[in-house]
Amino acid sequence: MSFNSLGLSDALLKAISKKGYTTPSPIQQKAIPPILEGKDVLASAQTGTGKTAGFTLPILQLLSQGKHLSHRPIRALILTPTRELAAQILANIKEYSEFVDLRSAVIFGGVNQNPQAAQIRQGLDILVATPGRLIDLQNQGLVSLSKVEILVLDEADRMLDMGFLRDIERLIKLLPSKRQNLLFSATFSKDIKKLAMGILHHPVQVEATPENTTVDAIIQKVYPCAKEKKTALIIKLITEGNWKQILVFTRTKQGANKLTESMIGAGIRAAAIHGNKGQGARTKALAGFKDGSLTALVATDIAARGLDIPLLPHVINFELPNIPEDYVHRIGRTGRAGASGEAISLFSPDETVFLRDIEKLVGLKLPKENIKGFEPDPNASTEPIKQGQGRQQRNSTPRKPNTDNSNRSGNNSFGPRRPQQNNDRRSR
Ligand code: AMP
């Protein structure tokens, strides 16, 4: 199938060709036609499948065909869980919209709101936003959503994990009831299905990879390892394997910092990316990782969510996630676009329950390989990691959206939003 047969305009085809895409990815083939027909779409797709173009291309087409009002009210609203993802979506929109007359901008927390407010004031067709900052601007009367025709909830599962449900519900109340709705999610928990049922009208369902399964192209391995030897093992794997680009996941921000320091000490060019890092540091780390000046990027789940890192050969779970769906998200960074990748999990006895939950979710028994000298003590406790060392389980109550930061203090209120608080603090 070619892009020409999807019904996209010449202006968009020109931009696609400039980008070097020749064939639409499966999610694009399935999602673009119904979106162009104005239908609601419920899509199961994770990062790496080409989902962003899957919704941005038809949106650009619909908006450029629609009525242009001179003051340019926001006609498409794209909500995403993290700043990085929001920025990446905008970057894609800018590229795809090079030959159409549409204005777009992104807003997220952690940076000065004034330039964002100024862009909105000048008129925008498309706004990409994280929910927290959008609510803040809305509360100040700086943004109007009353002319939104298309709503996209991208990475909806992650938005719920991060505690954005109430914000989303609040924002939806500000939109016209007649609109097109698109919901993208990598996994489909009961909560996501409930959210989708409340928002979407007779949606067309499309899928890029089967629900909650891992991509075949990814070789998954588990290395049982004594907890205290994990750092030495990861350094050995990277240096002896002469690996060039490795994304490493830790459960906590503190853990990410500590591991990064050890790696740097061992001569590996590494940086950590998590919510305690400023936006500048995060952008710099990601750029360094992409251009090859950094070998390892050490990330917490939420910080890594949605990062567009093409063709990543290795993903290492330094610690297993305690939310099994996060495993699927993590390893989705490798084995992209037909390339094979390797996802390695360093597994200590206290993570036995996490591994069991992951295997249950993906429906696979992950192969274990012992590495001599690193095996855990056979008598080591299999007691799970205590609360506070990791993120809380998905179904525990009350749900805490971002407890992967055991070193956080003060501002993690999970109840109603406090008006004057740090903007968009959950976008990491
Ligand atoms: P996404 O899943 O939207 O994050 O996209 C993952 C990567 O695939 C990005 O680097 C896109 O630029 C790239 N991509 C998207 N669509 C295509 C396509 N049809 N052909 C080749 N690459 C694509």
Tab-separated table of C-alpha atoms and ligand atoms in Angstrom:
chain	number	residue	atom	x	y	z
A	1	MET	CA	0.000	0.000	0.000
A	2	SER	CA	1.209	3.521	-0.717
A	3	PHE	CA	0.405	6.810	0.978
A	4	ASN	CA	-1.314	7.919	-2.255
A	5	SER	CA	-4.061	5.369	-1.780
A	6	LEU	CA	-4.985	6.649	1.686
A	7	GLY	CA	-6.735	9.724	0.371
A	8	LEU	CA	-4.225	12.266	1.639
A	9	SER	CA	-3.802	15.596	-0.130
A	10	ASP	CA	-0.865	16.434	-2.392
A	11	ALA	CA	0.452	18.922	0.164
A	12	LEU	CA	0.663	16.193	2.797
A	13	LEU	CA	2.054	13.620	0.359
A	14	LYS	CA	4.806	16.071	-0.494
A	15	ALA	CA	5.718	16.453	3.188
A	16	ILE	CA	5.610	12.685	3.721
A	17	SER	CA	7.897	12.145	0.788
A	18	LYS	CA	10.252	14.833	2.068
A	19	LYS	CA	10.380	12.962	5.362
A	20	GLY	CA	11.450	9.857	3.429
A	21	TYR	CA	8.475	7.644	4.247
A	22	THR	CA	7.522	5.374	1.384
A	23	THR	CA	4.963	3.007	2.882
A	24	PRO	CA	2.382	3.733	5.558
A	25	SER	CA	2.875	1.647	8.699
A	26	PRO	CA	0.046	-0.759	9.666
A	27	ILE	CA	-1.444	1.673	12.176
A	28	GLN	CA	-1.366	4.435	9.546
A	29	GLN	CA	-3.048	2.190	6.985
A	30	LYS	CA	-5.772	1.340	9.456
A	31	ALA	CA	-6.288	4.664	11.230
A	32	ILE	CA	-5.955	7.283	8.488
A	33	PRO	CA	-9.022	6.344	6.361
A	34	PRO	CA	-11.609	6.311	9.193
A	35	ILE	CA	-10.181	9.512	10.682
A	36	LEU	CA	-10.494	11.191	7.280
A	37	GLU	CA	-14.115	10.041	7.217
A	38	GLY	CA	-14.691	11.920	10.464
A	39	LYS	CA	-15.163	8.805	12.581
A	40	ASP	CA	-14.107	8.310	16.173
A	41	VAL	CA	-11.175	5.938	16.465
A	42	LEU	CA	-9.946	3.741	19.292
A	43	ALA	CA	-6.422	2.671	18.459
A	44	SER	CA	-4.170	0.199	20.151
A	45	ALA	CA	-0.659	1.282	19.307
A	46	GLN	CA	2.515	2.006	21.138
A	47	THR	CA	5.354	4.358	20.346
A	48	GLY	CA	7.417	3.131	17.451
A	49	THR	CA	4.485	2.036	15.311
A	50	GLY	CA	4.151	5.369	13.497
A	51	LYS	CA	1.009	6.260	15.435
A	52	THR	CA	1.808	9.975	15.566
A	53	ALA	CA	1.609	10.317	11.791
A	54	GLY	CA	-1.410	8.014	11.993
A	55	PHE	CA	-3.435	10.747	13.641
A	56	THR	CA	-1.606	13.962	12.741
A	57	LEU	CA	-1.738	13.482	8.963
A	58	PRO	CA	-5.525	13.052	8.725
A	59	ILE	CA	-6.053	15.860	11.250
A	60	LEU	CA	-3.983	18.207	9.095
A	61	GLN	CA	-6.022	17.220	6.092
A	62	LEU	CA	-9.376	17.666	7.820
A	63	LEU	CA	-8.389	21.045	9.215
A	64	SER	CA	-6.978	22.335	5.969
A	65	GLN	CA	-10.187	21.335	4.185
A	66	GLY	CA	-12.360	22.872	6.886
A	67	LYS	CA	-13.450	26.414	7.442
A	68	HIS	CA	-10.593	28.833	8.121
A	69	LEU	CA	-11.593	31.472	10.603
A	70	SER	CA	-9.391	34.523	10.586
A	71	HIS	CA	-8.825	34.528	14.354
A	72	ARG	CA	-7.852	30.844	14.240
A	73	PRO	CA	-9.598	29.255	17.195
A	74	ILE	CA	-8.101	25.954	18.348
A	75	ARG	CA	-9.757	23.271	16.224
A	76	ALA	CA	-7.678	20.256	17.181
A	77	LEU	CA	-6.528	19.476	20.710
A	78	ILE	CA	-3.972	16.741	21.294
A	79	LEU	CA	-3.474	15.727	24.925
A	80	THR	CA	-0.389	13.749	25.881
A	81	PRO	CA	1.038	12.609	29.197
A	82	THR	CA	4.569	13.999	28.992
A	83	ARG	CA	6.413	17.082	27.859
A	84	GLU	CA	8.753	15.107	25.652
A	85	LEU	CA	5.943	13.381	23.853
A	86	ALA	CA	4.103	16.676	23.425
A	87	ALA	CA	7.221	18.289	21.961
A	88	GLN	CA	7.772	15.350	19.618
A	89	ILE	CA	4.214	15.433	18.361
A	90	LEU	CA	4.527	19.132	17.625
A	91	ALA	CA	7.818	18.548	15.815
A	92	ASN	CA	6.067	15.966	13.629
A	93	ILE	CA	3.131	18.274	12.988
A	94	LYS	CA	5.481	21.056	11.927
A	95	GLU	CA	7.158	18.758	9.430
A	96	TYR	CA	3.945	17.328	8.013
A	97	SER	CA	2.265	20.729	7.799
A	98	GLU	CA	5.059	22.422	5.875
A	99	PHE	CA	2.882	22.796	2.765
A	100	VAL	CA	-0.473	23.561	4.404
A	101	ASP	CA	-1.552	26.785	6.041
A	102	LEU	CA	-2.079	25.656	9.620
A	103	ARG	CA	-0.638	26.957	12.833
A	104	SER	CA	0.314	24.701	15.720
A	105	ALA	CA	1.968	25.007	19.116
A	106	VAL	CA	2.757	22.994	22.188
A	107	ILE	CA	2.246	23.798	25.846
A	108	PHE	CA	3.553	21.930	28.869
A	109	GLY	CA	4.563	22.660	32.415
A	110	GLY	CA	7.980	23.280	33.878
A	111	VAL	CA	8.696	26.268	31.647
A	112	ASN	CA	7.536	29.867	31.579
A	113	GLN	CA	3.918	30.062	30.480
A	114	ASN	CA	4.123	33.526	28.889
A	115	PRO	CA	5.501	32.523	25.477
A	116	GLN	CA	2.910	29.742	25.360
A	117	ALA	CA	0.092	32.147	26.213
A	118	ALA	CA	1.369	34.559	23.555
A	119	GLN	CA	1.258	31.856	20.882
A	120	ILE	CA	-2.288	30.951	21.841
A	121	ARG	CA	-3.313	34.610	21.701
A	122	GLN	CA	-2.026	34.929	18.161
A	123	GLY	CA	-4.311	32.111	17.008
A	124	LEU	CA	-3.663	28.410	16.538
A	125	ASP	CA	-5.331	25.627	14.604
A	126	ILE	CA	-3.737	22.802	16.565
A	127	LEU	CA	-2.692	22.717	20.202
A	128	VAL	CA	-0.621	19.905	21.673
A	129	ALA	CA	-0.721	19.977	25.454
A	130	THR	CA	-0.103	18.141	28.669
A	131	PRO	CA	-3.251	18.323	30.782
A	132	GLY	CA	-1.809	20.148	33.812
A	133	ARG	CA	-0.515	23.210	31.978
A	134	LEU	CA	-3.607	23.386	29.805
A	135	ILE	CA	-5.831	23.480	32.880
A	136	ASP	CA	-3.624	26.143	34.413
A	137	LEU	CA	-3.904	28.348	31.321
A	138	GLN	CA	-7.590	27.663	31.052
A	139	ASN	CA	-8.103	28.670	34.690
A	140	GLN	CA	-6.426	31.973	33.906
A	141	GLY	CA	-8.716	32.522	30.937
A	142	LEU	CA	-5.808	32.362	28.511
A	143	VAL	CA	-7.129	29.598	26.299
A	144	SER	CA	-10.508	28.788	24.816
A	145	LEU	CA	-11.439	25.277	23.773
A	146	SER	CA	-14.967	26.059	22.641
A	147	LYS	CA	-14.224	25.549	18.936
A	148	VAL	CA	-12.380	22.240	19.183
A	149	GLU	CA	-13.514	19.871	16.438
A	150	ILE	CA	-11.055	17.034	17.018
A	151	LEU	CA	-9.778	15.700	20.336
A	152	VAL	CA	-6.869	13.266	20.553
A	153	LEU	CA	-5.928	11.455	23.734
A	154	ASP	CA	-2.495	10.063	23.024
A	155	GLU	CA	-0.979	7.430	25.292
A	156	ALA	CA	-4.220	7.457	27.221
A	157	ASP	CA	-3.118	4.567	29.418
A	158	ARG	CA	-0.144	6.551	30.619
A	159	MET	CA	-2.262	9.602	31.244
A	160	LEU	CA	-4.422	7.531	33.559
A	161	ASP	CA	-1.366	6.020	35.264
A	162	MET	CA	-0.136	9.534	35.900
A	163	GLY	CA	-3.373	10.517	37.544
A	164	PHE	CA	-4.675	12.771	34.760
A	165	LEU	CA	-8.165	11.297	34.651
A	166	ARG	CA	-9.792	14.164	36.507
A	167	ASP	CA	-7.955	16.752	34.438
A	168	ILE	CA	-9.036	15.013	31.241
A	169	GLU	CA	-12.637	14.904	32.391
A	170	ARG	CA	-12.470	18.559	33.287
A	171	LEU	CA	-11.030	19.519	29.921
A	172	ILE	CA	-13.575	17.475	28.024
A	173	LYS	CA	-16.374	19.450	29.666
A	174	LEU	CA	-14.925	22.567	28.034
A	175	LEU	CA	-15.139	21.135	24.522
A	176	PRO	CA	-18.128	21.266	22.201
A	177	SER	CA	-20.106	18.048	22.567
A	178	LYS	CA	-20.118	17.535	18.792
A	179	ARG	CA	-16.562	16.647	17.898
A	180	GLN	CA	-14.408	13.833	16.586
A	181	ASN	CA	-12.530	11.806	19.206
A	182	LEU	CA	-9.388	9.735	18.764
A	183	LEU	CA	-7.955	7.668	21.583
A	184	PHE	CA	-4.566	5.991	21.360
A	185	SER	CA	-3.320	3.616	24.000
A	186	ALA	CA	-0.682	0.885	24.173
A	187	THR	CA	-2.625	-1.205	26.644
A	188	PHE	CA	-6.315	-1.609	27.388
A	189	SER	CA	-7.060	-1.887	31.063
A	190	LYS	CA	-10.585	-1.702	32.425
A	191	ASP	CA	-9.999	1.982	33.221
A	192	ILE	CA	-9.044	2.766	29.643
A	193	LYS	CA	-12.042	0.927	28.293
A	194	LYS	CA	-14.261	2.903	30.667
A	195	LEU	CA	-12.690	6.185	29.603
A	196	ALA	CA	-13.071	5.241	25.943
A	197	MET	CA	-16.715	4.304	26.394
A	198	GLY	CA	-17.410	7.688	27.978
A	199	ILE	CA	-15.740	9.677	25.220
A	200	LEU	CA	-15.960	7.836	21.929
A	201	HIS	CA	-19.073	7.421	19.794
A	202	HIS	CA	-19.262	4.201	17.787
A	203	PRO	CA	-15.491	4.126	17.376
A	204	VAL	CA	-13.679	2.262	14.666
A	205	GLN	CA	-11.192	0.037	16.466
A	206	VAL	CA	-7.723	-0.321	15.016
A	207	GLU	CA	-4.724	-2.225	16.281
A	208	ALA	CA	-1.050	-2.124	15.437
A	209	THR	CA	0.103	-4.884	17.739
A	210	PRO	CA	-2.120	-7.303	19.565
A	211	GLU	CA	-3.296	-6.074	22.904
A	212	ASN	CA	-0.803	-6.475	25.732
A	213	THR	CA	1.613	-8.601	23.803
A	214	THR	CA	5.223	-7.885	23.048
A	215	VAL	CA	6.538	-7.417	19.558
A	216	ASP	CA	7.938	-10.598	17.972
A	217	ALA	CA	11.052	-8.858	16.703
A	218	ILE	CA	12.244	-8.291	20.256
A	219	ILE	CA	14.491	-10.886	21.818
A	220	GLN	CA	13.641	-10.927	25.491
A	221	LYS	CA	16.050	-12.305	28.066
A	222	VAL	CA	16.117	-12.376	31.814
A	223	TYR	CA	19.435	-12.480	33.638
A	224	PRO	CA	18.969	-13.554	37.258
A	225	CYS	CA	21.324	-11.367	39.259
A	226	ALA	CA	22.138	-10.652	42.884
A	227	LYS	CA	20.692	-7.243	43.652
A	228	GLU	CA	24.044	-5.786	44.723
A	229	LYS	CA	25.751	-7.056	41.578
A	230	LYS	CA	23.368	-5.482	39.051
A	231	THR	CA	25.500	-2.389	38.501
A	232	ALA	CA	28.593	-4.486	37.821
A	233	LEU	CA	26.631	-6.707	35.449
A	234	ILE	CA	25.195	-3.866	33.417
A	235	ILE	CA	28.638	-2.284	33.081
A	236	LYS	CA	30.059	-5.632	31.978
A	237	LEU	CA	27.295	-6.147	29.394
A	238	ILE	CA	27.762	-2.693	27.905
A	239	THR	CA	31.549	-2.639	27.853
A	240	GLU	CA	32.183	-6.232	26.821
A	241	GLY	CA	29.379	-6.195	24.272
A	242	ASN	CA	30.689	-2.847	22.995
A	243	TRP	CA	27.086	-1.632	22.903
A	244	LYS	CA	26.578	1.820	21.481
A	245	GLN	CA	23.050	2.894	22.330
A	246	ILE	CA	21.328	1.524	25.376
A	247	LEU	CA	18.203	2.681	27.089
A	248	VAL	CA	18.215	1.582	30.732
A	249	PHE	CA	15.190	1.630	32.990
A	250	THR	CA	15.213	2.054	36.738
A	251	ARG	CA	12.225	2.217	39.030
A	252	THR	CA	13.266	5.338	40.881
A	253	LYS	CA	14.832	8.688	40.117
A	254	GLN	CA	17.401	8.100	42.822
A	255	GLY	CA	18.238	4.741	41.297
A	256	ALA	CA	18.637	6.372	37.878
A	257	ASN	CA	21.077	8.944	39.283
A	258	LYS	CA	23.093	6.382	41.202
A	259	LEU	CA	23.403	4.018	38.268
A	260	THR	CA	24.338	6.865	35.925
A	261	GLU	CA	27.142	7.917	38.264
A	262	SER	CA	28.472	4.364	38.452
A	263	MET	CA	28.378	4.039	34.677
A	264	ILE	CA	30.211	7.314	34.210
A	265	GLY	CA	32.750	6.096	36.774
A	266	ALA	CA	33.255	3.016	34.605
A	267	GLY	CA	33.894	5.160	31.528
A	268	ILE	CA	30.443	4.797	29.946
A	269	ARG	CA	28.984	8.041	28.591
A	270	ALA	CA	25.644	8.103	30.374
A	271	ALA	CA	22.953	10.526	31.469
A	272	ALA	CA	19.801	10.181	33.521
A	273	ILE	CA	16.400	11.413	32.426
A	274	HIS	CA	13.639	11.802	34.973
A	275	GLY	CA	11.203	14.280	36.399
A	276	ASN	CA	13.667	15.944	38.780
A	277	LYS	CA	15.779	17.030	35.843
A	278	GLY	CA	14.965	20.378	34.320
A	279	GLN	CA	13.527	20.530	30.850
A	280	GLY	CA	16.867	21.728	29.422
A	281	ALA	CA	18.775	18.812	30.941
A	282	ARG	CA	16.236	16.314	29.665
A	283	THR	CA	16.262	17.716	26.142
A	284	LYS	CA	20.071	17.773	26.136
A	285	ALA	CA	20.320	14.173	27.371
A	286	LEU	CA	17.880	12.975	24.746
A	287	ALA	CA	19.688	14.866	21.977
A	288	GLY	CA	23.040	13.435	23.112
A	289	PHE	CA	21.585	9.962	23.116
A	290	LYS	CA	20.165	10.396	19.637
A	291	ASP	CA	23.332	11.827	18.113
A	292	GLY	CA	25.524	9.131	19.646
A	293	SER	CA	27.506	11.319	22.030
A	294	LEU	CA	25.876	9.431	24.916
A	295	THR	CA	25.989	5.645	25.047
A	296	ALA	CA	23.443	5.056	27.776
A	297	LEU	CA	20.307	6.880	28.750
A	298	VAL	CA	19.026	5.896	32.174
A	299	ALA	CA	15.346	6.639	32.566
A	300	THR	CA	12.376	6.193	34.826
A	301	ASP	CA	9.239	4.869	33.178
A	302	ILE	CA	7.326	8.082	33.009
A	303	ALA	CA	10.279	10.130	31.748
A	304	ALA	CA	10.895	7.640	28.955
A	305	ARG	CA	7.299	7.425	27.933
A	306	GLY	CA	6.759	8.257	24.297
A	307	LEU	CA	10.356	9.174	23.556
A	308	ASP	CA	11.015	8.921	19.879
A	309	ILE	CA	14.293	7.066	19.697
A	310	PRO	CA	14.449	5.251	16.396
A	311	LEU	CA	16.066	1.861	15.934
A	312	LEU	CA	17.202	1.219	19.442
A	313	PRO	CA	19.148	-2.031	19.611
A	314	HIS	CA	19.142	-2.566	23.383
A	315	VAL	CA	16.798	-1.932	26.232
A	316	ILE	CA	17.865	-3.002	29.689
A	317	ASN	CA	15.572	-3.253	32.640
A	318	PHE	CA	17.976	-2.586	35.465
A	319	GLU	CA	14.972	-3.205	37.675
A	320	LEU	CA	11.719	-4.774	36.619
A	321	PRO	CA	8.715	-2.475	36.653
A	322	ASN	CA	6.106	-3.246	39.283
A	323	ILE	CA	3.373	-2.245	36.866
A	324	PRO	CA	3.491	-5.047	34.287
A	325	GLU	CA	2.197	-2.863	31.443
A	326	ASP	CA	5.308	-0.718	31.880
A	327	TYR	CA	7.362	-3.707	30.753
A	328	VAL	CA	5.520	-3.680	27.437
A	329	HIS	CA	6.086	0.061	27.096
A	330	ARG	CA	9.753	-0.222	27.999
A	331	ILE	CA	10.632	-2.930	25.550
A	332	GLY	CA	8.583	-1.173	22.883
A	333	ARG	CA	11.609	1.130	22.509
A	334	THR	CA	13.454	-1.633	20.688
A	335	GLY	CA	12.692	-3.838	17.693
A	336	ARG	CA	11.132	-0.962	15.804
A	337	ALA	CA	10.075	-0.766	12.187
A	338	GLY	CA	11.066	-4.329	11.419
A	339	ALA	CA	14.516	-4.101	13.028
A	340	SER	CA	15.305	-6.656	15.687
A	341	GLY	CA	16.151	-5.582	19.189
A	342	GLU	CA	17.094	-7.034	22.499
A	343	ALA	CA	15.355	-6.426	25.801
A	344	ILE	CA	17.326	-7.638	28.783
A	345	SER	CA	15.989	-7.705	32.310
A	346	LEU	CA	18.271	-7.959	35.305
A	347	PHE	CA	16.155	-9.845	37.752
A	348	SER	CA	16.821	-10.115	41.471
A	349	PRO	CA	14.900	-12.477	43.782
A	350	ASP	CA	12.901	-9.639	45.369
A	351	GLU	CA	11.350	-9.008	41.934
A	352	THR	CA	9.842	-12.486	41.664
A	353	VAL	CA	6.279	-11.188	41.906
A	354	PHE	CA	6.925	-8.498	39.272
A	355	LEU	CA	8.330	-11.071	36.838
A	356	ARG	CA	5.363	-13.344	37.417
A	357	ASP	CA	2.929	-10.496	36.675
A	358	ILE	CA	4.825	-9.510	33.519
A	359	GLU	CA	4.872	-13.063	32.208
A	360	LYS	CA	1.156	-13.326	32.891
A	361	LEU	CA	0.469	-10.109	30.988
A	362	VAL	CA	2.566	-10.899	27.924
A	363	GLY	CA	1.569	-14.576	27.968
A	364	LEU	CA	5.173	-15.740	27.734
A	365	LYS	CA	7.644	-17.435	30.016
A	366	LEU	CA	10.700	-15.215	29.583
A	367	PRO	CA	13.873	-17.249	29.104
A	368	LYS	CA	16.381	-17.011	31.957
A	369	GLU	CA	20.116	-17.134	31.434
A	370	ASN	CA	22.598	-17.268	34.279
A	371	ILE	CA	25.770	-15.259	33.981
A	372	LYS	CA	28.606	-16.784	35.956
A	373	GLY	CA	29.569	-14.810	39.000
A	374	PHE	CA	26.361	-12.766	39.094
A	375	GLU	CA	23.772	-15.383	40.059
A	376	PRO	CA	21.733	-14.516	43.135
A	377	ASP	CA	22.120	-16.448	46.352
A	378	PRO	CA	19.622	-19.320	46.034
A	379	ASN	CA	18.480	-18.584	49.586
A	380	ALA	CA	17.901	-14.864	48.994
A	381	SER	CA	14.510	-13.544	50.027
A	382	THR	CA	11.862	-13.312	47.334
A	383	GLU	CA	9.916	-10.784	49.413
A	384	PRO	CA	8.784	-7.989	47.135
A	385	ILE	CA	10.404	-4.577	47.292
A	386	LYS	CA	8.867	-2.485	50.042
A	387	GLN	CA	6.484	0.368	49.395
A	388	GLY	CA	8.291	3.592	48.685
A	389	GLN	CA	11.092	1.919	46.793
A	390	GLY	CA	9.048	1.576	43.693
A	391	ARG	CA	5.888	2.811	42.090
A	392	GLN	CA	2.679	1.733	43.586
A	393	GLN	CA	0.755	-1.084	42.011
A	394	ARG	CA	-1.744	-0.113	39.368
A	395	ASN	CA	-4.751	-1.374	41.280
A	396	SER	CA	-3.837	-0.184	44.749
A	397	THR	CA	-5.940	2.510	46.329
A	398	PRO	CA	-5.692	5.381	46.544
A	399	ARG	CA	-3.882	5.472	43.239
A	400	LYS	CA	-0.752	7.554	43.288
A	401	PRO	CA	0.144	8.760	39.861
A	402	ASN	CA	3.870	9.208	40.014
A	403	THR	CA	5.431	7.527	42.958
A	404	ASP	CA	8.438	6.341	40.959
A	405	ASN	CA	10.256	9.100	42.726
A	406	SER	CA	10.969	7.932	46.201
A	407	ASN	CA	13.101	11.020	46.740
A	408	ARG	CA	10.277	13.415	45.993
A	409	SER	CA	9.014	15.505	48.804
A	410	GLY	CA	6.253	17.930	49.326
A	411	ASN	CA	4.180	18.437	46.238
A	412	ASN	CA	2.753	15.084	45.341
A	413	SER	CA	-0.838	15.862	46.139
A	414	PHE	CA	-3.053	13.387	44.415
A	415	GLY	CA	-6.338	14.810	45.500
A	416	PRO	CA	-7.954	17.842	43.944
A	417	ARG	CA	-5.529	20.191	42.262
A	418	ARG	CA	-4.237	22.941	44.425
A	419	PRO	CA	-4.617	26.140	42.420
A	420	GLN	CA	-1.236	27.795	42.842
A	421	GLN	CA	0.910	24.704	42.590
A	422	ASN	CA	3.766	23.921	40.338
A	423	ASN	CA	2.346	23.674	36.863
A	424	ASP	CA	1.983	20.305	35.233
A	425	ARG	CA	4.117	18.628	37.813
A	426	ARG	CA	3.061	15.218	36.709
A	427	SER	CA	4.430	15.557	33.223
A	428	ARG	CA	7.750	13.920	33.341
B	1	AMP	P1	5.796	7.051	16.422
B	1	AMP	O1	5.276	5.673	16.727
B	1	AMP	O2	4.757	7.947	15.942
B	1	AMP	O3	6.573	7.590	17.598
B	1	AMP	O4	6.844	6.911	15.210
B	1	AMP	C1	8.021	6.180	15.341
B	1	AMP	C2	9.047	6.546	14.284
B	1	AMP	O5	8.657	6.060	13.010
B	1	AMP	C3	9.280	8.039	14.111
B	1	AMP	O6	10.667	8.257	14.063
B	1	AMP	C4	8.622	8.379	12.795
B	1	AMP	O7	9.276	9.464	12.172
B	1	AMP	C5	8.798	7.092	12.019
B	1	AMP	N1	7.738	6.835	11.014
B	1	AMP	C6	6.421	7.128	11.130
B	1	AMP	N2	5.748	6.714	10.039
B	1	AMP	C7	6.650	6.166	9.214
B	1	AMP	C8	6.570	5.554	7.915
B	1	AMP	N3	5.412	5.417	7.278
B	1	AMP	N4	7.713	5.099	7.350
B	1	AMP	C9	8.879	5.203	8.032
B	1	AMP	N5	9.036	5.767	9.245
B	1	AMP	C10	7.932	6.233	9.845
